[in-house]
């Protein structure tokens, strides 16, 4: 059975519906940077998703071709994630979606090296006749965070975020959002196929000792 990161690392992908504190280790990702309203049909965000999955599945299916990745094992492609920020805003202003900056990401298995990533970009570009130059190999160490499973519309996240911040404060922490540590979402549901009220999203904020 293919390795499933959501099931094997439940503390990062399937947290409870009440806020918890978590230490997130360094991980490698596929990443595409951009800006603008994520709901725009022809916007940079929705275009980024296709680019990410194009490379993610090239790597996943590499075992069927001539490029052999050292240490490869079969796995389920991890869920789509996003780091979000707005210039001049500490946190997120959900009423100003047009001002969003983002890094859209998909986690890479640890066995994928930068050289394997470079191969995948060349391979996908050749086979899919698409420009994948915006995709980058992104190393990120998130560190200490407060997180929660949010159920429902993305626009209803502020109530979940407030509960997260209250827990962090009670436990002796303070919010640590800055240019390097950002609002983080992990998308466990496909919004094209899921009722808004049933959407599952992990919301994560960086914190530090107060």
PDB file of C-alpha atoms in Angstrom:
ATOM      1  CA  UNK A   1       0.000   0.000   0.000  1.00  0.00           C
ATOM      2  CA  UNK A   2       1.425   3.435  -0.936  1.00  0.00           C
ATOM      3  CA  UNK A   3       2.767   5.563   1.906  1.00  0.00           C
ATOM      4  CA  UNK A   4       0.202   8.230   2.869  1.00  0.00           C
ATOM      5  CA  UNK A   5       1.679  11.285   4.601  1.00  0.00           C
ATOM      6  CA  UNK A   6      -1.720  12.383   5.943  1.00  0.00           C
ATOM      7  CA  UNK A   7      -2.152   9.085   7.784  1.00  0.00           C
ATOM      8  CA  UNK A   8       1.450   8.571   8.860  1.00  0.00           C
ATOM      9  CA  UNK A   9       1.910  12.136  10.139  1.00  0.00           C
ATOM     10  CA  UNK A  10      -1.502  12.856  11.548  1.00  0.00           C
ATOM     11  CA  UNK A  11      -0.149  15.479  13.947  1.00  0.00           C
ATOM     12  CA  UNK A  12       0.635  17.701  10.946  1.00  0.00           C
ATOM     13  CA  UNK A  13      -2.227  16.860   8.577  1.00  0.00           C
ATOM     14  CA  UNK A  14      -5.145  15.711  10.728  1.00  0.00           C
ATOM     15  CA  UNK A  15      -5.120  17.828  13.912  1.00  0.00           C
ATOM     16  CA  UNK A  16      -8.199  18.054  16.148  1.00  0.00           C
ATOM     17  CA  UNK A  17     -10.921  20.697  15.787  1.00  0.00           C
ATOM     18  CA  UNK A  18      -9.565  22.407  18.899  1.00  0.00           C
ATOM     19  CA  UNK A  19      -6.248  24.322  18.722  1.00  0.00           C
ATOM     20  CA  UNK A  20      -2.982  22.575  19.587  1.00  0.00           C
ATOM     21  CA  UNK A  21       0.700  23.517  19.768  1.00  0.00           C
ATOM     22  CA  UNK A  22       3.007  21.656  17.363  1.00  0.00           C
ATOM     23  CA  UNK A  23       6.698  21.683  16.411  1.00  0.00           C
ATOM     24  CA  UNK A  24       6.939  21.318  12.629  1.00  0.00           C
ATOM     25  CA  UNK A  25      10.246  19.938  11.280  1.00  0.00           C
ATOM     26  CA  UNK A  26      12.069  21.105   8.167  1.00  0.00           C
ATOM     27  CA  UNK A  27      10.564  19.812   4.918  1.00  0.00           C
ATOM     28  CA  UNK A  28      11.183  20.138   1.199  1.00  0.00           C
ATOM     29  CA  UNK A  29       8.394  21.288  -1.091  1.00  0.00           C
ATOM     30  CA  UNK A  30       7.499  22.013  -4.662  1.00  0.00           C
ATOM     31  CA  UNK A  31       6.596  25.704  -4.664  1.00  0.00           C
ATOM     32  CA  UNK A  32       5.143  28.400  -6.922  1.00  0.00           C
ATOM     33  CA  UNK A  33       5.018  32.042  -5.826  1.00  0.00           C
ATOM     34  CA  UNK A  34       2.435  34.573  -6.905  1.00  0.00           C
ATOM     35  CA  UNK A  35      -0.120  37.178  -5.909  1.00  0.00           C
ATOM     36  CA  UNK A  36      -3.747  38.114  -6.360  1.00  0.00           C
ATOM     37  CA  UNK A  37      -7.221  36.847  -5.489  1.00  0.00           C
ATOM     38  CA  UNK A  38      -7.141  33.024  -5.246  1.00  0.00           C
ATOM     39  CA  UNK A  39     -10.716  32.871  -6.548  1.00  0.00           C
ATOM     40  CA  UNK A  40      -9.868  34.456  -9.929  1.00  0.00           C
ATOM     41  CA  UNK A  41     -10.351  31.758 -12.556  1.00  0.00           C
ATOM     42  CA  UNK A  42      -7.383  32.901 -14.651  1.00  0.00           C
ATOM     43  CA  UNK A  43      -5.341  34.214 -11.722  1.00  0.00           C
ATOM     44  CA  UNK A  44      -1.851  33.246 -10.687  1.00  0.00           C
ATOM     45  CA  UNK A  45      -3.029  31.058  -7.801  1.00  0.00           C
ATOM     46  CA  UNK A  46      -5.163  28.672  -9.845  1.00  0.00           C
ATOM     47  CA  UNK A  47      -2.454  28.483 -12.500  1.00  0.00           C
ATOM     48  CA  UNK A  48       0.073  27.586  -9.803  1.00  0.00           C
ATOM     49  CA  UNK A  49      -1.902  24.498  -8.817  1.00  0.00           C
ATOM     50  CA  UNK A  50      -1.621  22.946 -12.273  1.00  0.00           C
ATOM     51  CA  UNK A  51       2.121  23.587 -12.337  1.00  0.00           C
ATOM     52  CA  UNK A  52       2.631  21.986  -8.918  1.00  0.00           C
ATOM     53  CA  UNK A  53       0.669  18.849  -9.722  1.00  0.00           C
ATOM     54  CA  UNK A  54       2.397  18.501 -13.088  1.00  0.00           C
ATOM     55  CA  UNK A  55       5.756  18.157 -11.337  1.00  0.00           C
ATOM     56  CA  UNK A  56       4.372  16.219  -8.341  1.00  0.00           C
ATOM     57  CA  UNK A  57       2.995  13.453 -10.535  1.00  0.00           C
ATOM     58  CA  UNK A  58       6.076  13.367 -12.750  1.00  0.00           C
ATOM     59  CA  UNK A  59       8.095  12.555  -9.626  1.00  0.00           C
ATOM     60  CA  UNK A  60       5.501  10.128  -8.270  1.00  0.00           C
ATOM     61  CA  UNK A  61       5.417   8.143 -11.536  1.00  0.00           C
ATOM     62  CA  UNK A  62       9.182   8.285 -12.139  1.00  0.00           C
ATOM     63  CA  UNK A  63       9.611   4.640 -11.121  1.00  0.00           C
ATOM     64  CA  UNK A  64       7.895   3.599 -14.355  1.00  0.00           C
ATOM     65  CA  UNK A  65      10.544   5.297 -16.499  1.00  0.00           C
ATOM     66  CA  UNK A  66      14.296   5.344 -16.908  1.00  0.00           C
ATOM     67  CA  UNK A  67      15.034   7.906 -14.178  1.00  0.00           C
ATOM     68  CA  UNK A  68      15.460   5.993 -10.930  1.00  0.00           C
ATOM     69  CA  UNK A  69      15.350   7.971  -7.681  1.00  0.00           C
ATOM     70  CA  UNK A  70      17.534   6.576  -4.917  1.00  0.00           C
ATOM     71  CA  UNK A  71      15.402   5.451  -1.973  1.00  0.00           C
ATOM     72  CA  UNK A  72      12.124   5.788  -3.881  1.00  0.00           C
ATOM     73  CA  UNK A  73       8.971   4.184  -2.459  1.00  0.00           C
ATOM     74  CA  UNK A  74       5.402   4.433  -3.701  1.00  0.00           C
ATOM     75  CA  UNK A  75       3.380   7.162  -1.991  1.00  0.00           C
ATOM     76  CA  UNK A  76       0.240   9.254  -2.164  1.00  0.00           C
ATOM     77  CA  UNK A  77       0.950  12.811  -3.323  1.00  0.00           C
ATOM     78  CA  UNK A  78       0.572  14.971  -0.183  1.00  0.00           C
ATOM     79  CA  UNK A  79      -2.154  17.625  -0.050  1.00  0.00           C
ATOM     80  CA  UNK A  80      -1.917  21.091  -1.529  1.00  0.00           C
ATOM     81  CA  UNK A  81      -0.777  23.770   0.950  1.00  0.00           C
ATOM     82  CA  UNK A  82      -0.349  27.515   0.892  1.00  0.00           C
ATOM     83  CA  UNK A  83       1.618  30.186   2.736  1.00  0.00           C
ATOM     84  CA  UNK A  84      -0.202  33.545   2.619  1.00  0.00           C
ATOM     85  CA  UNK A  85       0.571  37.152   3.515  1.00  0.00           C
ATOM     86  CA  UNK A  86      -0.369  40.733   2.675  1.00  0.00           C
ATOM     87  CA  UNK A  87       2.092  43.593   2.656  1.00  0.00           C
ATOM     88  CA  UNK A  88       1.618  45.822   5.692  1.00  0.00           C
ATOM     89  CA  UNK A  89      -0.764  43.394   7.416  1.00  0.00           C
ATOM     90  CA  UNK A  90       0.220  41.252  10.417  1.00  0.00           C
ATOM     91  CA  UNK A  91      -1.978  38.249   9.838  1.00  0.00           C
ATOM     92  CA  UNK A  92      -4.658  38.038   7.163  1.00  0.00           C
ATOM     93  CA  UNK A  93      -7.347  40.506   6.084  1.00  0.00           C
ATOM     94  CA  UNK A  94      -9.947  38.233   4.475  1.00  0.00           C
ATOM     95  CA  UNK A  95     -11.712  41.227   2.944  1.00  0.00           C
ATOM     96  CA  UNK A  96      -8.697  42.119   0.781  1.00  0.00           C
ATOM     97  CA  UNK A  97      -8.147  38.976  -1.267  1.00  0.00           C
ATOM     98  CA  UNK A  98      -6.773  40.970  -4.188  1.00  0.00           C
ATOM     99  CA  UNK A  99      -3.803  41.928  -1.968  1.00  0.00           C
ATOM    100  CA  UNK A 100      -2.755  38.356  -1.233  1.00  0.00           C
ATOM    101  CA  UNK A 101       0.783  37.124  -1.814  1.00  0.00           C
ATOM    102  CA  UNK A 102       1.247  33.365  -1.709  1.00  0.00           C
ATOM    103  CA  UNK A 103       3.635  30.474  -1.930  1.00  0.00           C
ATOM    104  CA  UNK A 104       1.607  27.490  -3.110  1.00  0.00           C
ATOM    105  CA  UNK A 105       3.314  24.211  -2.143  1.00  0.00           C
ATOM    106  CA  UNK A 106       3.159  20.416  -2.171  1.00  0.00           C
ATOM    107  CA  UNK A 107       5.415  18.466   0.175  1.00  0.00           C
ATOM    108  CA  UNK A 108       8.165  16.356  -1.371  1.00  0.00           C
ATOM    109  CA  UNK A 109       9.242  12.980   0.012  1.00  0.00           C
ATOM    110  CA  UNK A 110      12.637  13.191   1.710  1.00  0.00           C
ATOM    111  CA  UNK A 111      14.190  10.956  -0.942  1.00  0.00           C
ATOM    112  CA  UNK A 112      13.658  13.597  -3.671  1.00  0.00           C
ATOM    113  CA  UNK A 113      16.882  15.566  -4.194  1.00  0.00           C
ATOM    114  CA  UNK A 114      17.339  18.894  -5.977  1.00  0.00           C
ATOM    115  CA  UNK A 115      18.786  16.906  -8.892  1.00  0.00           C
ATOM    116  CA  UNK A 116      15.642  14.742  -9.040  1.00  0.00           C
ATOM    117  CA  UNK A 117      13.533  17.898  -8.980  1.00  0.00           C
ATOM    118  CA  UNK A 118      15.532  19.402 -11.853  1.00  0.00           C
ATOM    119  CA  UNK A 119      15.023  16.203 -13.845  1.00  0.00           C
ATOM    120  CA  UNK A 120      11.262  16.310 -13.193  1.00  0.00           C
ATOM    121  CA  UNK A 121      10.995  19.893 -14.449  1.00  0.00           C
ATOM    122  CA  UNK A 122      12.833  18.978 -17.659  1.00  0.00           C
ATOM    123  CA  UNK A 123      10.754  15.814 -18.100  1.00  0.00           C
ATOM    124  CA  UNK A 124       7.393  17.514 -17.500  1.00  0.00           C
ATOM    125  CA  UNK A 125       8.314  20.419 -19.778  1.00  0.00           C
ATOM    126  CA  UNK A 126       9.171  18.003 -22.578  1.00  0.00           C
ATOM    127  CA  UNK A 127       6.161  15.713 -22.176  1.00  0.00           C
ATOM    128  CA  UNK A 128       3.461  18.260 -21.332  1.00  0.00           C
ATOM    129  CA  UNK A 129       4.721  21.079 -23.588  1.00  0.00           C
ATOM    130  CA  UNK A 130       4.235  23.481 -20.666  1.00  0.00           C
ATOM    131  CA  UNK A 131       6.542  26.048 -19.061  1.00  0.00           C
ATOM    132  CA  UNK A 132       7.306  24.834 -15.523  1.00  0.00           C
ATOM    133  CA  UNK A 133      10.036  27.389 -14.840  1.00  0.00           C
ATOM    134  CA  UNK A 134       8.003  29.000 -12.030  1.00  0.00           C
ATOM    135  CA  UNK A 135       8.179  25.820  -9.945  1.00  0.00           C
ATOM    136  CA  UNK A 136      10.996  25.814  -7.393  1.00  0.00           C
ATOM    137  CA  UNK A 137      12.564  23.423  -4.909  1.00  0.00           C
ATOM    138  CA  UNK A 138      11.659  25.023  -1.565  1.00  0.00           C
ATOM    139  CA  UNK A 139      13.203  24.099   1.789  1.00  0.00           C
ATOM    140  CA  UNK A 140      11.307  25.405   4.809  1.00  0.00           C
ATOM    141  CA  UNK A 141      11.617  24.905   8.565  1.00  0.00           C
ATOM    142  CA  UNK A 142       8.346  26.041  10.084  1.00  0.00           C
ATOM    143  CA  UNK A 143       9.160  25.446  13.729  1.00  0.00           C
ATOM    144  CA  UNK A 144       6.837  26.118  16.649  1.00  0.00           C
ATOM    145  CA  UNK A 145       3.216  26.770  15.650  1.00  0.00           C
ATOM    146  CA  UNK A 146      -0.379  26.737  16.840  1.00  0.00           C
ATOM    147  CA  UNK A 147      -2.765  24.923  14.515  1.00  0.00           C
ATOM    148  CA  UNK A 148      -6.348  23.752  14.219  1.00  0.00           C
ATOM    149  CA  UNK A 149      -8.599  21.838  11.833  1.00  0.00           C
ATOM    150  CA  UNK A 150     -11.042  24.377  10.379  1.00  0.00           C
ATOM    151  CA  UNK A 151     -14.398  23.122   9.081  1.00  0.00           C
ATOM    152  CA  UNK A 152     -16.288  25.272   6.598  1.00  0.00           C
ATOM    153  CA  UNK A 153     -15.667  28.192   4.277  1.00  0.00           C
ATOM    154  CA  UNK A 154     -12.261  29.832   4.101  1.00  0.00           C
ATOM    155  CA  UNK A 155     -13.994  33.144   4.814  1.00  0.00           C
ATOM    156  CA  UNK A 156     -15.028  31.777   8.225  1.00  0.00           C
ATOM    157  CA  UNK A 157     -11.441  31.120   9.307  1.00  0.00           C
ATOM    158  CA  UNK A 158     -11.140  34.227  11.545  1.00  0.00           C
ATOM    159  CA  UNK A 159     -13.098  32.530  14.356  1.00  0.00           C
ATOM    160  CA  UNK A 160     -10.753  29.522  14.207  1.00  0.00           C
ATOM    161  CA  UNK A 161      -7.714  31.810  14.099  1.00  0.00           C
ATOM    162  CA  UNK A 162      -8.968  33.726  17.151  1.00  0.00           C
ATOM    163  CA  UNK A 163      -9.320  30.463  19.099  1.00  0.00           C
ATOM    164  CA  UNK A 164      -5.783  29.508  18.073  1.00  0.00           C
ATOM    165  CA  UNK A 165      -4.377  32.815  19.275  1.00  0.00           C
ATOM    166  CA  UNK A 166      -6.244  32.559  22.580  1.00  0.00           C
ATOM    167  CA  UNK A 167      -4.777  29.107  23.246  1.00  0.00           C
ATOM    168  CA  UNK A 168      -1.278  30.290  22.369  1.00  0.00           C
ATOM    169  CA  UNK A 169      -1.591  33.220  24.765  1.00  0.00           C
ATOM    170  CA  UNK A 170      -2.887  31.003  27.588  1.00  0.00           C
ATOM    171  CA  UNK A 171       0.077  28.672  27.080  1.00  0.00           C
ATOM    172  CA  UNK A 172       2.598  31.509  27.267  1.00  0.00           C
ATOM    173  CA  UNK A 173       3.242  32.111  23.576  1.00  0.00           C
ATOM    174  CA  UNK A 174       2.755  35.032  21.225  1.00  0.00           C
ATOM    175  CA  UNK A 175       2.118  35.261  17.494  1.00  0.00           C
ATOM    176  CA  UNK A 176       5.298  35.338  15.385  1.00  0.00           C
ATOM    177  CA  UNK A 177       4.088  36.141  11.860  1.00  0.00           C
ATOM    178  CA  UNK A 178       6.766  37.985   9.887  1.00  0.00           C
ATOM    179  CA  UNK A 179       8.423  37.989   6.461  1.00  0.00           C
ATOM    180  CA  UNK A 180       9.774  34.474   7.005  1.00  0.00           C
ATOM    181  CA  UNK A 181       6.964  32.906   9.063  1.00  0.00           C
ATOM    182  CA  UNK A 182       3.528  33.100   7.492  1.00  0.00           C
ATOM    183  CA  UNK A 183      -0.157  32.169   7.726  1.00  0.00           C
ATOM    184  CA  UNK A 184      -0.262  28.549   6.554  1.00  0.00           C
ATOM    185  CA  UNK A 185      -3.163  26.494   5.201  1.00  0.00           C
ATOM    186  CA  UNK A 186      -3.284  22.796   4.270  1.00  0.00           C
ATOM    187  CA  UNK A 187      -6.206  21.820   2.049  1.00  0.00           C
ATOM    188  CA  UNK A 188      -7.687  18.428   2.901  1.00  0.00           C
ATOM    189  CA  UNK A 189     -10.772  18.916   0.697  1.00  0.00           C
ATOM    190  CA  UNK A 190     -11.255  19.759  -2.982  1.00  0.00           C
ATOM    191  CA  UNK A 191     -13.449  22.906  -3.043  1.00  0.00           C
ATOM    192  CA  UNK A 192     -14.664  21.945  -6.523  1.00  0.00           C
ATOM    193  CA  UNK A 193     -16.225  18.755  -5.157  1.00  0.00           C
ATOM    194  CA  UNK A 194     -17.017  19.549  -1.516  1.00  0.00           C
ATOM    195  CA  UNK A 195     -19.847  21.529   0.033  1.00  0.00           C
ATOM    196  CA  UNK A 196     -18.510  24.723   1.612  1.00  0.00           C
ATOM    197  CA  UNK A 197     -19.776  23.703   5.045  1.00  0.00           C
ATOM    198  CA  UNK A 198     -17.750  20.455   4.870  1.00  0.00           C
ATOM    199  CA  UNK A 199     -14.419  21.844   3.686  1.00  0.00           C
ATOM    200  CA  UNK A 200     -11.507  20.683   5.865  1.00  0.00           C
ATOM    201  CA  UNK A 201      -8.496  22.975   6.150  1.00  0.00           C
ATOM    202  CA  UNK A 202      -5.582  22.884   8.567  1.00  0.00           C
ATOM    203  CA  UNK A 203      -4.825  26.468   9.652  1.00  0.00           C
ATOM    204  CA  UNK A 204      -1.393  27.049  11.194  1.00  0.00           C
ATOM    205  CA  UNK A 205       0.274  30.152  12.639  1.00  0.00           C
ATOM    206  CA  UNK A 206       3.889  30.547  13.848  1.00  0.00           C
ATOM    207  CA  UNK A 207       4.393  31.370  17.508  1.00  0.00           C
ATOM    208  CA  UNK A 208       7.223  31.976  19.971  1.00  0.00           C
ATOM    209  CA  UNK A 209       7.608  32.146  23.740  1.00  0.00           C
ATOM    210  CA  UNK A 210       6.133  35.370  25.087  1.00  0.00           C
TER     211      UNK A 210
END
